[in-house]
Short mmCIF file of C-alpha atoms in Angstrom, two decimals:
data_model
loop_
_atom_site.label_atom_id
_atom_site.label_comp_id
_atom_site.label_asym_id
_atom_site.label_seq_id
_atom_site.Cartn_x
_atom_site.Cartn_y
_atom_site.Cartn_z
CA MET A 20 13.51 21.24 1.56
CA LEU A 21 10.28 21.18 -0.80
CA ARG A 22 9.50 17.81 -2.96
CA THR A 23 8.28 17.81 -6.25
CA MET A 24 5.28 14.93 -6.99
CA ILE A 25 6.98 13.05 -8.87
CA PRO A 26 6.58 9.34 -8.31
CA SER A 27 10.17 7.73 -8.10
CA THR A 28 9.04 4.46 -9.16
CA THR A 29 10.45 0.65 -10.24
CA VAL A 30 7.26 -0.41 -12.08
CA SER A 31 4.37 1.57 -13.96
CA PRO A 32 1.89 2.46 -11.50
CA ARG A 33 -0.76 2.11 -14.32
CA GLU A 34 0.47 -1.74 -14.97
CA VAL A 35 0.25 -2.63 -11.07
CA LEU A 36 -3.57 -1.51 -10.79
CA ARG A 37 -4.36 -2.77 -13.68
CA LYS A 38 -2.76 -6.77 -13.22
CA TYR A 39 -3.19 -6.68 -9.10
CA LYS A 40 -6.87 -5.94 -7.38
CA VAL A 41 -5.13 -7.12 -3.07
CA ILE A 42 -4.71 -4.80 -0.85
CA ALA A 43 -3.03 -4.13 2.66
CA VAL A 44 -3.09 -0.63 3.57
CA VAL A 45 -0.62 0.06 6.53
CA GLY A 46 -2.16 2.97 8.07
CA ALA A 47 -5.45 3.00 6.64
CA SER A 48 -7.30 5.50 8.79
CA LYS A 49 -11.19 5.30 11.46
CA ASN A 50 -11.15 8.93 10.32
CA PRO A 51 -13.90 9.83 7.58
CA GLU A 52 -11.87 13.03 6.55
CA LYS A 53 -8.69 11.59 6.64
CA ASP A 54 -7.33 10.24 3.11
CA ALA A 55 -6.33 7.06 4.41
CA PHE A 56 -9.79 6.79 4.98
CA THR A 57 -10.79 7.92 1.36
CA VAL A 58 -8.40 5.87 -0.36
CA PRO A 59 -8.91 2.96 0.20
CA GLN A 60 -12.65 3.95 0.19
CA TYR A 61 -12.47 5.12 -3.59
CA MET A 62 -10.10 1.44 -4.21
CA LYS A 63 -12.90 -0.41 -2.46
CA ARG A 64 -15.63 0.83 -4.61
CA HIS A 65 -13.82 0.21 -7.75
CA GLY A 66 -13.26 -3.43 -7.20
CA TYR A 67 -10.23 -3.17 -5.40
CA LYS A 68 -10.14 -5.56 -2.45
CA VAL A 69 -9.16 -3.78 0.48
CA ILE A 70 -7.19 -5.02 3.44
CA PRO A 71 -7.06 -2.34 6.53
CA ILE A 72 -4.32 -2.20 8.65
CA ASN A 73 -4.87 0.09 11.66
CA PRO A 74 -3.55 -0.75 15.69
CA THR A 75 -6.30 0.96 17.27
CA ALA A 76 -9.39 -0.37 14.90
CA ASP A 77 -11.16 -3.19 13.99
CA GLN A 78 -13.06 -1.68 11.42
CA ILE A 79 -12.36 0.36 8.36
CA VAL A 80 -14.58 1.13 5.21
CA ASP A 81 -16.45 -2.05 6.39
CA GLU A 82 -13.17 -4.13 6.68
CA LYS A 83 -11.81 -6.45 9.00
CA ALA A 84 -9.02 -4.04 10.55
CA TYR A 85 -5.48 -5.88 11.17
CA GLN A 86 -2.98 -4.72 13.99
CA SER A 87 -0.17 -4.93 11.54
CA LEU A 88 1.19 -7.08 8.72
CA SER A 89 1.87 -10.06 10.46
CA ASP A 90 -1.54 -10.25 11.89
CA ILE A 91 -3.02 -10.67 8.52
CA PRO A 92 -4.55 -14.42 8.41
CA THR A 93 -2.37 -16.74 6.15
CA GLU A 94 -5.13 -17.46 3.49
CA LEU A 95 -5.62 -14.15 2.94
CA ALA A 96 -2.22 -12.57 4.02
CA LYS A 97 -1.15 -15.03 0.45
CA GLN A 98 -4.02 -12.54 -1.68
CA VAL A 99 -1.55 -9.06 -1.02
CA GLU A 100 -0.87 -8.29 -3.99
CA ILE A 101 0.10 -4.54 -2.82
CA VAL A 102 1.63 -3.09 0.83
CA ASP A 103 0.30 0.55 0.30
CA VAL A 104 1.54 2.88 3.20
CA PHE A 105 -0.33 6.11 4.95
CA ARG A 106 2.36 6.76 7.38
CA PRO A 107 5.46 8.92 7.95
CA SER A 108 8.47 8.52 5.15
CA GLU A 109 10.66 7.85 8.57
CA GLU A 110 8.44 4.64 8.99
CA LEU A 111 9.25 3.40 5.61
CA PRO A 112 12.47 0.81 6.29
CA LYS A 113 9.89 -0.31 9.34
CA VAL A 114 6.57 -1.42 6.79
CA ALA A 115 9.90 -2.65 4.38
CA GLN A 116 11.05 -4.99 6.55
CA GLN A 117 7.31 -6.29 7.35
CA THR A 118 6.92 -6.93 3.36
CA ILE A 119 10.21 -8.65 2.90
CA ASP A 120 9.22 -10.56 5.75
CA MET A 121 6.06 -11.66 4.23
CA LYS A 122 6.94 -12.88 0.54
CA ASN A 123 9.63 -14.97 2.39
CA ARG A 124 6.92 -16.34 3.98
CA TYR A 125 4.28 -16.21 1.07
CA GLY A 126 5.08 -15.40 -1.73
CA ARG A 127 4.00 -12.32 -1.89
CA PRO A 128 2.84 -9.31 -2.51
CA PHE A 129 4.46 -7.59 -4.93
CA VAL A 130 4.53 -4.04 -5.11
CA PHE A 131 5.61 -1.71 -1.97
CA TRP A 132 3.12 1.40 -2.68
CA ALA A 133 4.01 4.87 -0.56
CA GLN A 134 1.27 7.48 -0.72
CA PHE A 135 2.04 11.18 -1.78
CA GLY A 136 4.71 12.73 -0.19
CA LEU A 137 6.79 9.72 0.75
CA GLU A 138 9.75 8.67 -0.20
CA ASN A 139 13.08 7.15 1.74
CA ASP A 140 16.01 5.91 0.36
CA GLU A 141 16.34 3.12 2.83
CA ALA A 142 13.11 0.81 2.14
CA LYS A 143 13.73 1.44 -1.53
CA ARG A 144 17.33 0.02 -1.65
CA MET A 145 15.92 -2.70 1.22
CA LEU A 146 12.50 -3.35 -1.40
CA SER A 147 14.95 -3.92 -4.31
CA GLU A 148 17.82 -5.69 -2.44
CA ASN A 149 14.68 -8.15 -1.87
CA GLY A 150 12.97 -8.28 -5.28
CA ILE A 151 9.58 -6.15 -4.35
CA GLN A 152 8.78 -3.20 -7.15
CA TYR A 153 8.18 0.07 -5.93
CA VAL A 154 5.84 2.84 -6.28
CA MET A 155 6.64 6.08 -4.19
CA ASN A 156 5.52 9.27 -3.72
CA ASP A 157 1.97 8.94 -5.92
CA CYS A 158 -1.97 7.71 -4.49
CA VAL A 159 -3.50 4.83 -5.71
CA ARG A 160 -6.48 6.62 -6.34
CA ALA A 161 -4.53 10.13 -7.85
CA ALA A 162 -2.86 7.16 -9.78
CA HIS A 163 -6.46 5.25 -10.86
CA ARG A 164 -7.55 7.93 -12.08
CA ARG A 165 -5.29 9.99 -14.02
CA HIS A 166 -5.01 6.49 -16.34
CA GLY A 167 -8.55 6.91 -16.24
CA LEU A 168 -9.11 2.85 -14.72
#
């Protein structure tokens, strides 16, 4: 089934990017050819704080990388506002659960964001039941450009 690139959201992507500036990027890549590298790099250049999550990296876009959301040190975890995901759609429930655990512990993040082509109904249900807004099937960089932020 071919999916159209229409975002599925419970919150305005424009408002998210205007309001929040600290992004944990799950699945950030060490490979400068991949969107999972260039998107966090772009967001960092535009004033966002980027926290890369990748179990095989020490650093990505000149920022310390962490193995998982639960490995982010408490003081830094308390700042995360958006969890931006570059993982396959079938992994979204697992990342959603980690995001929920983080919100239960620290009162945040506020928004779960899954990149273009990524969407999962189970993750949507989990997030909605736990008061976490989401944007799925959209790119933070594309949304940033689209809204002229």
